[in-house]
Short mmCIF file of N, CA, C and O in Angstrom, two decimals:
data_model
loop_
_atom_site.label_atom_id
_atom_site.label_comp_id
_atom_site.label_asym_id
_atom_site.label_seq_id
_atom_site.Cartn_x
_atom_site.Cartn_y
_atom_site.Cartn_z
N MET T 284 88.01 110.40 94.73
CA MET T 284 88.72 110.51 93.55
C MET T 284 87.77 110.62 92.37
O MET T 284 86.65 109.98 92.34
N VAL T 285 87.88 111.59 91.47
CA VAL T 285 87.10 111.78 90.31
C VAL T 285 87.83 111.47 88.97
O VAL T 285 88.90 111.89 88.83
N TYR T 286 87.18 110.59 88.15
CA TYR T 286 87.67 110.22 86.87
C TYR T 286 86.73 110.72 85.87
O TYR T 286 85.60 110.77 86.07
N GLU T 287 87.25 111.02 84.74
CA GLU T 287 86.55 111.44 83.52
C GLU T 287 86.85 110.48 82.51
O GLU T 287 88.11 110.29 82.06
N THR T 288 85.79 109.95 81.69
CA THR T 288 86.10 109.05 80.53
C THR T 288 85.41 109.57 79.33
O THR T 288 84.31 110.18 79.54
N GLU T 289 85.91 109.49 78.17
CA GLU T 289 85.34 110.02 77.00
C GLU T 289 84.72 108.93 76.07
O GLU T 289 84.04 109.16 75.07
N LYS T 290 85.07 107.65 76.32
CA LYS T 290 84.64 106.51 75.55
C LYS T 290 84.27 105.41 76.42
O LYS T 290 84.64 105.24 77.55
N LEU T 291 83.34 104.52 75.92
CA LEU T 291 82.84 103.41 76.67
C LEU T 291 84.11 102.58 77.05
O LEU T 291 84.12 101.93 78.24
N GLU T 292 85.14 102.34 76.21
CA GLU T 292 86.27 101.62 76.54
C GLU T 292 87.04 102.10 77.70
O GLU T 292 87.66 101.36 78.52
N GLU T 293 87.07 103.47 77.88
CA GLU T 293 87.77 104.02 79.14
C GLU T 293 86.91 103.73 80.40
O GLU T 293 87.48 103.48 81.37
N THR T 294 85.56 103.72 80.23
CA THR T 294 84.82 103.43 81.42
C THR T 294 85.08 101.86 81.74
O THR T 294 85.25 101.54 82.91
N PHE T 295 85.08 101.10 80.74
CA PHE T 295 85.40 99.68 81.03
C PHE T 295 86.79 99.41 81.56
O PHE T 295 86.96 98.74 82.67
N CYS T 296 87.79 100.17 81.15
CA CYS T 296 89.26 100.06 81.73
C CYS T 296 89.25 100.63 83.13
O CYS T 296 90.09 99.92 83.95
N LEU T 297 88.51 101.58 83.51
CA LEU T 297 88.48 102.00 84.90
C LEU T 297 87.89 100.99 85.87
O LEU T 297 88.45 100.66 86.83
N GLY T 298 86.83 100.34 85.29
CA GLY T 298 86.23 99.16 86.06
C GLY T 298 87.26 98.04 86.22
O GLY T 298 87.42 97.54 87.22
N GLU T 299 88.00 97.83 85.14
CA GLU T 299 88.88 96.67 85.20
C GLU T 299 90.02 97.08 86.15
O GLU T 299 90.52 96.24 87.04
N LYS T 300 90.52 98.26 86.26
CA LYS T 300 91.53 98.72 87.16
C LYS T 300 91.13 98.52 88.72
O LYS T 300 91.85 98.06 89.49
N LEU T 301 89.87 98.84 88.88
CA LEU T 301 89.26 98.70 90.25
C LEU T 301 89.12 97.21 90.55
O LEU T 301 89.37 96.77 91.74
N GLY T 302 88.74 96.43 89.55
CA GLY T 302 88.61 95.04 89.76
C GLY T 302 89.95 94.28 90.10
O GLY T 302 90.06 93.35 90.95
N LEU T 303 91.01 94.77 89.49
CA LEU T 303 92.38 94.31 89.77
C LEU T 303 92.73 94.62 91.30
O LEU T 303 93.47 93.76 91.78
N LYS T 304 92.28 95.67 91.85
CA LYS T 304 92.59 96.07 93.21
C LYS T 304 91.69 95.42 94.25
O LYS T 304 91.93 95.48 95.38
N ALA T 305 90.55 94.86 93.88
CA ALA T 305 89.52 94.36 94.74
C ALA T 305 90.11 93.25 95.71
O ALA T 305 90.84 92.45 95.22
N ARG T 306 89.69 93.21 96.83
CA ARG T 306 89.99 92.25 97.95
C ARG T 306 88.70 91.52 98.30
O ARG T 306 87.70 92.17 98.39
N PRO T 307 88.77 90.29 98.79
CA PRO T 307 87.67 89.68 99.45
C PRO T 307 87.03 90.47 100.47
O PRO T 307 87.64 91.08 101.21
N GLY T 308 85.73 90.39 100.53
CA GLY T 308 84.86 91.07 101.46
C GLY T 308 84.58 92.49 101.14
O GLY T 308 83.87 93.16 101.85
N MET T 309 85.09 93.06 100.00
CA MET T 309 84.74 94.34 99.57
C MET T 309 83.43 94.50 99.00
O MET T 309 83.02 93.58 98.20
N VAL T 310 82.72 95.54 99.18
CA VAL T 310 81.40 95.82 98.67
C VAL T 310 81.50 97.28 97.92
O VAL T 310 81.89 98.24 98.55
N TYR T 311 81.21 97.20 96.61
CA TYR T 311 81.18 98.34 95.76
C TYR T 311 79.70 98.80 95.49
O TYR T 311 78.99 97.97 94.88
N CYS T 312 79.31 100.05 95.79
CA CYS T 312 77.97 100.55 95.61
C CYS T 312 78.06 101.41 94.22
O CYS T 312 78.65 102.45 94.27
N LEU T 313 77.25 100.91 93.25
CA LEU T 313 77.35 101.55 91.99
C LEU T 313 76.18 102.40 91.60
O LEU T 313 75.02 101.80 91.50
N GLU T 314 76.25 103.69 91.76
CA GLU T 314 75.13 104.53 91.60
C GLU T 314 75.17 105.24 90.04
O GLU T 314 76.22 105.41 89.60
N GLY T 315 73.92 105.43 89.56
CA GLY T 315 73.90 106.15 88.26
C GLY T 315 72.53 105.88 87.63
O GLY T 315 71.93 104.78 87.92
N GLU T 316 72.18 106.72 86.89
CA GLU T 316 70.81 106.64 86.25
C GLU T 316 70.84 105.48 85.25
O GLU T 316 71.87 104.96 84.84
N LEU T 317 69.69 105.04 84.79
CA LEU T 317 69.56 103.98 83.68
C LEU T 317 70.31 104.42 82.54
O LEU T 317 70.24 105.63 81.99
N GLY T 318 71.07 103.64 81.85
CA GLY T 318 71.76 103.80 80.64
C GLY T 318 73.07 104.67 80.84
O GLY T 318 73.62 105.09 79.82
N VAL T 319 73.58 104.85 82.00
CA VAL T 319 74.78 105.65 82.29
C VAL T 319 76.04 104.87 82.09
O VAL T 319 77.10 105.52 81.95
N GLY T 320 75.99 103.49 82.13
CA GLY T 320 77.10 102.69 81.90
C GLY T 320 77.50 101.90 83.02
O GLY T 320 78.76 101.37 83.08
N LYS T 321 76.69 101.62 83.89
CA LYS T 321 76.98 100.63 85.08
C LYS T 321 77.35 99.37 84.70
O LYS T 321 78.25 98.71 85.16
N THR T 322 76.67 98.83 83.58
CA THR T 322 76.92 97.43 83.15
C THR T 322 78.34 97.37 82.43
O THR T 322 79.08 96.49 82.71
N VAL T 323 78.72 98.38 81.70
CA VAL T 323 80.00 98.46 80.98
C VAL T 323 81.10 98.47 82.10
O VAL T 323 82.14 97.84 82.03
N PHE T 324 80.98 99.36 83.08
CA PHE T 324 81.87 99.44 84.23
C PHE T 324 82.00 98.15 84.90
O PHE T 324 83.09 97.67 85.13
N THR T 325 80.92 97.47 85.10
CA THR T 325 80.91 96.13 85.82
C THR T 325 81.55 95.11 84.98
O THR T 325 82.31 94.17 85.50
N GLN T 326 81.37 95.16 83.63
CA GLN T 326 82.04 94.12 82.78
C GLN T 326 83.62 94.41 82.82
O GLN T 326 84.30 93.40 82.88
N GLY T 327 84.03 95.61 83.00
CA GLY T 327 85.43 95.83 83.26
C GLY T 327 85.94 95.33 84.62
O GLY T 327 86.99 94.78 84.63
N PHE T 328 85.11 95.70 85.51
CA PHE T 328 85.41 95.15 86.89
C PHE T 328 85.60 93.62 86.81
O PHE T 328 86.55 93.09 87.47
N ALA T 329 84.62 92.90 86.30
CA ALA T 329 84.73 91.42 86.23
C ALA T 329 85.98 91.05 85.48
O ALA T 329 86.61 90.12 85.95
N LYS T 330 86.34 91.74 84.46
CA LYS T 330 87.59 91.26 83.83
C LYS T 330 88.77 91.48 84.72
O LYS T 330 89.66 90.65 84.72
N GLY T 331 88.77 92.50 85.43
CA GLY T 331 89.83 92.77 86.49
C GLY T 331 89.95 91.59 87.52
O GLY T 331 90.99 91.32 87.98
N LEU T 332 88.87 90.99 87.69
CA LEU T 332 88.74 89.83 88.58
C LEU T 332 89.15 88.56 87.97
O LEU T 332 89.29 87.55 88.57
N GLY T 333 89.17 88.62 86.56
CA GLY T 333 89.51 87.38 85.84
C GLY T 333 88.36 86.67 85.51
O GLY T 333 88.39 85.43 84.98
N VAL T 334 87.11 87.17 85.46
CA VAL T 334 85.89 86.58 85.04
C VAL T 334 86.00 86.34 83.52
O VAL T 334 86.24 87.29 82.82
N GLN T 335 85.77 85.17 83.05
CA GLN T 335 85.91 84.82 81.68
C GLN T 335 84.51 84.97 80.83
O GLN T 335 84.66 85.41 79.67
N GLY T 336 83.53 84.60 81.45
CA GLY T 336 82.18 84.52 80.76
C GLY T 336 81.55 85.88 80.58
O GLY T 336 82.02 86.94 81.03
N PRO T 337 80.39 85.99 79.82
CA PRO T 337 79.65 87.17 79.69
C PRO T 337 79.04 87.76 81.01
O PRO T 337 78.72 86.92 81.93
N VAL T 338 79.15 88.94 81.17
CA VAL T 338 78.56 89.72 82.47
C VAL T 338 77.41 90.60 81.99
O VAL T 338 77.56 91.52 81.28
N ASN T 339 76.23 90.31 82.46
CA ASN T 339 75.05 91.13 82.21
C ASN T 339 74.47 91.59 83.50
O ASN T 339 74.64 91.04 84.56
N SER T 340 73.65 92.67 83.41
CA SER T 340 72.93 93.14 84.53
C SER T 340 71.78 92.09 85.02
O SER T 340 71.03 91.67 84.26
N PRO T 341 71.84 91.92 86.35
CA PRO T 341 70.98 90.89 86.88
C PRO T 341 69.55 91.52 87.26
O PRO T 341 69.03 91.17 88.31
N THR T 342 69.01 92.40 86.48
CA THR T 342 67.75 93.18 86.82
C THR T 342 66.66 92.30 87.25
O THR T 342 65.97 92.64 88.12
N PHE T 343 66.37 91.06 86.58
CA PHE T 343 65.27 90.26 87.01
C PHE T 343 65.62 89.18 87.97
O PHE T 343 64.73 88.59 88.49
N THR T 344 66.83 88.89 88.15
CA THR T 344 67.32 87.84 89.13
C THR T 344 67.81 88.46 90.45
O THR T 344 68.10 87.78 91.32
N ILE T 345 67.99 89.77 90.61
CA ILE T 345 68.47 90.38 91.67
C ILE T 345 69.90 90.36 91.81
O ILE T 345 70.78 91.19 92.06
N VAL T 346 70.51 89.04 91.71
CA VAL T 346 71.94 88.81 91.97
C VAL T 346 72.42 87.76 91.03
O VAL T 346 71.76 86.83 90.64
N GLN T 347 73.59 88.10 90.37
CA GLN T 347 74.20 87.21 89.44
C GLN T 347 75.53 86.84 90.12
O GLN T 347 76.33 87.75 90.54
N GLN T 348 75.92 85.56 90.03
CA GLN T 348 77.15 85.16 90.72
C GLN T 348 78.11 84.66 89.69
O GLN T 348 77.73 83.82 88.80
N TYR T 349 79.43 85.13 89.79
CA TYR T 349 80.42 84.59 88.78
C TYR T 349 81.51 84.02 89.67
O TYR T 349 82.08 84.63 90.59
N GLU T 350 81.88 82.76 89.40
CA GLU T 350 82.86 81.99 90.26
C GLU T 350 84.18 81.76 89.52
O GLU T 350 85.03 81.24 90.11
N ASP T 351 84.35 82.16 88.28
CA ASP T 351 85.52 81.73 87.54
C ASP T 351 86.62 82.74 87.59
O ASP T 351 87.72 82.69 86.94
N GLY T 352 86.51 83.84 88.47
CA GLY T 352 87.63 84.81 88.62
C GLY T 352 88.44 84.36 89.67
O GLY T 352 88.40 83.26 90.26
N ARG T 353 89.42 85.33 90.14
CA ARG T 353 90.30 84.91 91.27
C ARG T 353 89.55 84.93 92.63
O ARG T 353 90.13 84.47 93.67
N MET T 354 88.29 85.42 92.70
CA MET T 354 87.54 85.37 93.84
C MET T 354 86.07 85.45 93.22
O MET T 354 85.81 85.94 92.15
N PRO T 355 84.99 84.98 93.96
CA PRO T 355 83.65 85.13 93.55
C PRO T 355 83.21 86.62 93.37
O PRO T 355 83.67 87.41 94.21
N LEU T 356 82.41 86.90 92.34
CA LEU T 356 81.86 88.13 92.11
C LEU T 356 80.38 88.08 92.38
O LEU T 356 79.78 87.20 91.56
N TYR T 357 79.74 88.87 93.16
CA TYR T 357 78.20 88.88 93.36
C TYR T 357 77.82 90.15 92.78
O TYR T 357 78.13 91.18 93.39
N HIS T 358 77.09 90.27 91.74
CA HIS T 358 76.49 91.50 91.07
C HIS T 358 75.10 91.60 91.43
O HIS T 358 74.28 90.94 90.85
N PHE T 359 74.70 92.52 92.17
CA PHE T 359 73.39 92.83 92.63
C PHE T 359 72.82 93.88 91.89
O PHE T 359 73.53 94.87 91.65
N ASP T 360 71.58 93.77 91.47
CA ASP T 360 70.77 94.85 90.89
C ASP T 360 69.58 94.97 91.80
O ASP T 360 68.58 94.18 91.54
N VAL T 361 69.40 95.89 92.70
CA VAL T 361 68.37 95.93 93.71
C VAL T 361 67.24 96.80 93.33
O VAL T 361 66.46 97.13 94.11
N TYR T 362 67.24 97.20 91.98
CA TYR T 362 66.26 98.20 91.48
C TYR T 362 64.82 97.74 91.78
O TYR T 362 63.98 98.43 92.21
N ARG T 363 64.65 96.42 91.74
CA ARG T 363 63.24 95.89 91.87
C ARG T 363 62.95 95.35 93.31
O ARG T 363 61.91 94.74 93.53
N ILE T 364 63.82 95.57 94.21
CA ILE T 364 63.68 95.21 95.66
C ILE T 364 62.50 96.07 96.28
O ILE T 364 62.63 97.34 96.18
N GLY T 365 61.59 95.50 96.83
CA GLY T 365 60.41 96.20 97.38
C GLY T 365 60.71 96.45 98.89
O GLY T 365 60.19 97.55 99.40
N ASP T 366 61.55 95.74 99.57
CA ASP T 366 61.79 95.74 100.93
C ASP T 366 63.10 95.12 101.24
O ASP T 366 63.46 94.04 100.59
N VAL T 367 63.86 95.71 102.13
CA VAL T 367 65.24 95.13 102.51
C VAL T 367 65.13 93.72 102.90
O VAL T 367 66.05 93.07 102.76
N GLU T 368 63.97 93.27 103.50
CA GLU T 368 63.90 91.94 103.91
C GLU T 368 63.98 90.96 102.79
O GLU T 368 64.46 89.81 102.93
N GLU T 369 63.76 91.40 101.57
CA GLU T 369 63.91 90.49 100.41
C GLU T 369 65.46 90.21 100.26
O GLU T 369 65.82 89.11 99.73
N MET T 370 66.35 91.08 100.70
CA MET T 370 67.80 90.94 100.63
C MET T 370 68.09 89.64 101.60
O MET T 370 69.02 88.87 101.28
N GLU T 371 67.41 89.61 102.73
CA GLU T 371 67.71 88.58 103.63
C GLU T 371 67.27 87.22 103.05
O GLU T 371 67.98 86.23 103.22
N GLU T 372 66.14 87.17 102.30
CA GLU T 372 65.72 85.96 101.63
C GLU T 372 66.72 85.48 100.67
O GLU T 372 67.04 84.28 100.40
N ILE T 373 67.43 86.37 99.94
CA ILE T 373 68.55 86.21 98.98
C ILE T 373 69.72 85.55 99.65
O ILE T 373 70.53 84.91 99.15
N GLY T 374 69.91 85.94 100.93
CA GLY T 374 71.18 85.58 101.67
C GLY T 374 72.26 86.55 101.45
O GLY T 374 73.42 86.14 101.30
N TYR T 375 71.98 87.90 101.37
CA TYR T 375 72.95 88.82 100.98
C TYR T 375 74.25 88.80 102.09
O TYR T 375 75.39 89.18 101.56
N GLU T 376 73.98 88.47 103.38
CA GLU T 376 75.08 88.53 104.31
C GLU T 376 76.22 87.46 103.91
O GLU T 376 77.45 87.86 103.94
N ASP T 377 75.89 86.46 103.29
CA ASP T 377 76.91 85.45 102.78
C ASP T 377 77.84 86.11 101.65
O ASP T 377 79.00 85.84 101.55
N CYS T 378 77.11 86.92 100.95
CA CYS T 378 77.89 87.67 99.80
C CYS T 378 78.68 88.89 100.33
O CYS T 378 79.85 89.10 100.12
N PHE T 379 78.08 89.73 101.14
CA PHE T 379 78.63 90.95 101.65
C PHE T 379 79.74 90.64 102.59
O PHE T 379 80.78 91.42 102.66
N TYR T 380 79.73 89.58 103.37
CA TYR T 380 80.77 89.27 104.35
C TYR T 380 81.41 87.95 104.05
O TYR T 380 82.08 87.39 105.10
N GLY T 381 81.50 87.49 102.81
CA GLY T 381 82.14 86.25 102.54
C GLY T 381 83.52 86.52 101.93
O GLY T 381 84.11 87.56 102.11
N GLU T 382 83.96 85.56 101.08
CA GLU T 382 85.23 85.64 100.51
C GLU T 382 85.32 86.16 99.13
O GLU T 382 86.27 86.18 98.39
N GLY T 383 84.09 86.63 98.67
CA GLY T 383 84.04 87.24 97.36
C GLY T 383 83.94 88.83 97.39
O GLY T 383 84.31 89.37 98.45
N VAL T 384 83.66 89.36 96.31
CA VAL T 384 83.51 90.82 96.21
C VAL T 384 82.06 91.12 95.69
O VAL T 384 81.60 90.26 94.80
N CYS T 385 81.46 92.13 96.11
CA CYS T 385 80.07 92.58 95.64
C CYS T 385 80.03 93.90 94.97
O CYS T 385 80.76 94.81 95.29
N LEU T 386 79.26 93.89 93.90
CA LEU T 386 78.90 95.15 93.21
C LEU T 386 77.45 95.28 93.27
O LEU T 386 76.66 94.37 92.98
N VAL T 387 76.96 96.39 93.83
CA VAL T 387 75.60 96.66 94.14
C VAL T 387 75.06 97.80 93.32
O VAL T 387 75.51 98.92 93.53
N GLU T 388 74.13 97.60 92.34
CA GLU T 388 73.50 98.64 91.67
C GLU T 388 72.18 99.14 92.30
O GLU T 388 71.53 98.31 92.91
N TRP T 389 72.01 100.42 92.36
CA TRP T 389 70.93 101.02 93.00
C TRP T 389 71.07 100.83 94.60
O TRP T 389 70.08 100.62 95.31
N PRO T 390 72.14 101.12 95.13
CA PRO T 390 72.44 100.78 96.61
C PRO T 390 71.73 101.70 97.59
O PRO T 390 71.46 101.22 98.71
N SER T 391 71.22 102.84 97.14
CA SER T 391 70.47 103.68 98.10
C SER T 391 69.23 102.98 98.62
O SER T 391 68.70 103.31 99.70
N LEU T 392 68.72 102.09 97.85
CA LEU T 392 67.55 101.29 98.26
C LEU T 392 67.74 100.37 99.37
O LEU T 392 66.78 99.93 100.00
N ILE T 393 69.01 100.08 99.62
CA ILE T 393 69.24 99.08 100.67
C ILE T 393 70.32 99.67 101.58
O ILE T 393 71.07 98.93 102.33
N ARG T 394 70.50 101.04 101.68
CA ARG T 394 71.48 101.63 102.45
C ARG T 394 71.67 101.05 103.84
O ARG T 394 72.80 100.96 104.38
N GLU T 395 70.58 100.77 104.48
CA GLU T 395 70.60 100.46 105.87
C GLU T 395 71.45 99.17 106.15
O GLU T 395 71.82 98.90 107.41
N ILE T 396 71.58 98.27 105.20
CA ILE T 396 72.23 96.96 105.42
C ILE T 396 73.62 97.01 104.77
O ILE T 396 74.36 95.96 104.80
N LEU T 397 74.12 98.09 104.16
CA LEU T 397 75.37 98.11 103.60
C LEU T 397 76.44 98.35 104.59
O LEU T 397 76.32 99.05 105.51
N PRO T 398 77.67 97.73 104.28
CA PRO T 398 78.70 97.87 105.32
C PRO T 398 79.24 99.27 105.24
O PRO T 398 79.20 99.90 104.12
N LYS T 399 79.60 99.82 106.31
CA LYS T 399 80.14 101.24 106.52
C LYS T 399 81.41 101.43 105.67
O LYS T 399 81.60 102.54 105.14
N GLU T 400 82.19 100.37 105.42
CA GLU T 400 83.44 100.56 104.66
C GLU T 400 83.21 100.28 103.02
O GLU T 400 84.06 100.27 102.33
N ALA T 401 81.92 100.31 102.75
CA ALA T 401 81.59 100.07 101.18
C ALA T 401 82.19 101.21 100.48
O ALA T 401 82.38 102.30 100.93
N VAL T 402 82.67 100.86 99.18
CA VAL T 402 83.14 101.94 98.28
C VAL T 402 82.00 102.33 97.35
O VAL T 402 81.32 101.53 96.85
N TRP T 403 81.80 103.63 97.24
CA TRP T 403 80.64 104.17 96.44
C TRP T 403 81.23 104.75 95.23
O TRP T 403 82.15 105.61 95.16
N ILE T 404 80.57 104.34 94.11
CA ILE T 404 81.04 104.74 92.70
C ILE T 404 79.76 105.37 92.08
O ILE T 404 78.70 104.75 92.01
N ARG T 405 79.88 106.71 91.70
CA ARG T 405 78.74 107.36 91.07
C ARG T 405 79.16 107.69 89.59
O ARG T 405 80.27 108.28 89.41
N ILE T 406 78.37 107.26 88.68
CA ILE T 406 78.63 107.44 87.29
C ILE T 406 77.58 108.40 86.73
O ILE T 406 76.36 108.30 86.91
N GLU T 407 78.01 109.58 86.21
CA GLU T 407 77.20 110.60 85.66
C GLU T 407 77.53 110.88 84.19
O GLU T 407 78.58 110.88 83.77
N LYS T 408 76.51 111.29 83.48
CA LYS T 408 76.64 111.73 82.05
C LYS T 408 76.63 113.22 82.09
O LYS T 408 76.15 113.82 83.03
N ASP T 409 77.23 113.82 80.98
CA ASP T 409 77.10 115.24 80.74
C ASP T 409 77.11 115.33 79.12
O ASP T 409 78.13 115.31 78.54
N LEU T 410 75.92 115.37 78.55
CA LEU T 410 75.67 115.32 77.17
C LEU T 410 76.41 116.57 76.52
O LEU T 410 76.73 116.47 75.27
N GLU T 411 76.56 117.73 77.26
CA GLU T 411 77.28 118.86 76.64
C GLU T 411 78.70 118.44 76.37
O GLU T 411 79.28 119.08 75.51
N ARG T 412 79.23 117.51 77.11
CA ARG T 412 80.65 117.11 76.98
C ARG T 412 80.86 115.95 76.01
O ARG T 412 81.93 115.49 75.74
N GLY T 413 79.67 115.39 75.47
CA GLY T 413 79.78 114.22 74.51
C GLY T 413 78.87 113.20 74.92
O GLY T 413 78.59 112.97 76.12
N PHE T 414 78.36 112.33 73.97
CA PHE T 414 77.35 111.21 74.31
C PHE T 414 78.13 110.17 75.23
O PHE T 414 77.45 109.68 76.04
N ASP T 415 79.39 109.87 75.07
CA ASP T 415 80.04 108.87 75.85
C ASP T 415 80.80 109.38 77.02
O ASP T 415 81.51 108.68 77.84
N TYR T 416 80.72 110.70 77.32
CA TYR T 416 81.44 111.37 78.44
C TYR T 416 80.78 110.84 79.68
O TYR T 416 79.61 110.80 79.81
N ARG T 417 81.79 110.49 80.72
CA ARG T 417 81.23 110.06 82.08
C ARG T 417 82.15 110.62 83.12
O ARG T 417 83.36 110.80 82.82
N ARG T 418 81.58 111.13 84.05
CA ARG T 418 82.24 111.68 85.26
C ARG T 418 82.04 110.44 86.30
O ARG T 418 80.87 110.18 86.69
N ILE T 419 83.07 109.82 86.81
CA ILE T 419 82.95 108.72 87.67
C ILE T 419 83.67 109.14 88.95
O ILE T 419 84.83 109.30 89.06
N THR T 420 82.96 109.13 90.17
CA THR T 420 83.39 109.47 91.50
C THR T 420 83.55 108.22 92.26
O THR T 420 82.50 107.42 92.35
N VAL T 421 84.64 108.07 92.84
CA VAL T 421 84.86 106.91 93.64
C VAL T 421 85.11 107.48 95.11
O VAL T 421 86.14 108.16 95.30
N GLU T 422 84.36 107.00 96.05
CA GLU T 422 84.49 107.41 97.54
C GLU T 422 84.49 106.14 98.45
O GLU T 422 83.62 105.24 98.20
N GLU T 423 85.35 106.20 99.31
CA GLU T 423 85.43 105.04 100.23
C GLU T 423 84.61 105.35 101.48
O GLU T 423 84.75 106.44 102.02
N GLY T 424 83.89 104.35 101.88
CA GLY T 424 83.18 104.39 103.22
C GLY T 424 82.29 105.57 103.55
O GLY T 424 82.61 106.37 104.47
N ARG T 425 81.25 105.76 102.75
CA ARG T 425 80.28 106.96 103.04
C ARG T 425 78.89 106.44 103.33
O ARG T 425 77.98 107.18 103.10
N THR T 426 78.62 105.14 103.78
CA THR T 426 77.33 104.67 103.95
C THR T 426 76.54 105.56 104.81
O THR T 426 76.88 106.05 105.81
#
């Protein structure tokens, strides 16, 4: 499925809609270059789960956990992961296969440990269409 958004608020709302549909054990792989809107999308997704507090990118902590929604949200930013073994040290299996939902930024870096049924979301800019234009592609199970 391909979506087009013209404003940050629309990207946020698409994230929120997907968050409303999320079920325990789902893993969402969020691809896109720096500054493309992954955090805005994630903030909307968190709202869809009922997360009340602020949601920020966990760039330096690798994973940020939010417990105040209808299920736990584990937000991973694996950009700084040097080796997949670091994910084992974090205890990723408890997150990927637990009762919460996961959003993973830069998922290609850990492709070999992602569940086959993961949902892949690619966010792309097209400056010719406007500064806030985004093309967002959602695909199920393409690991």
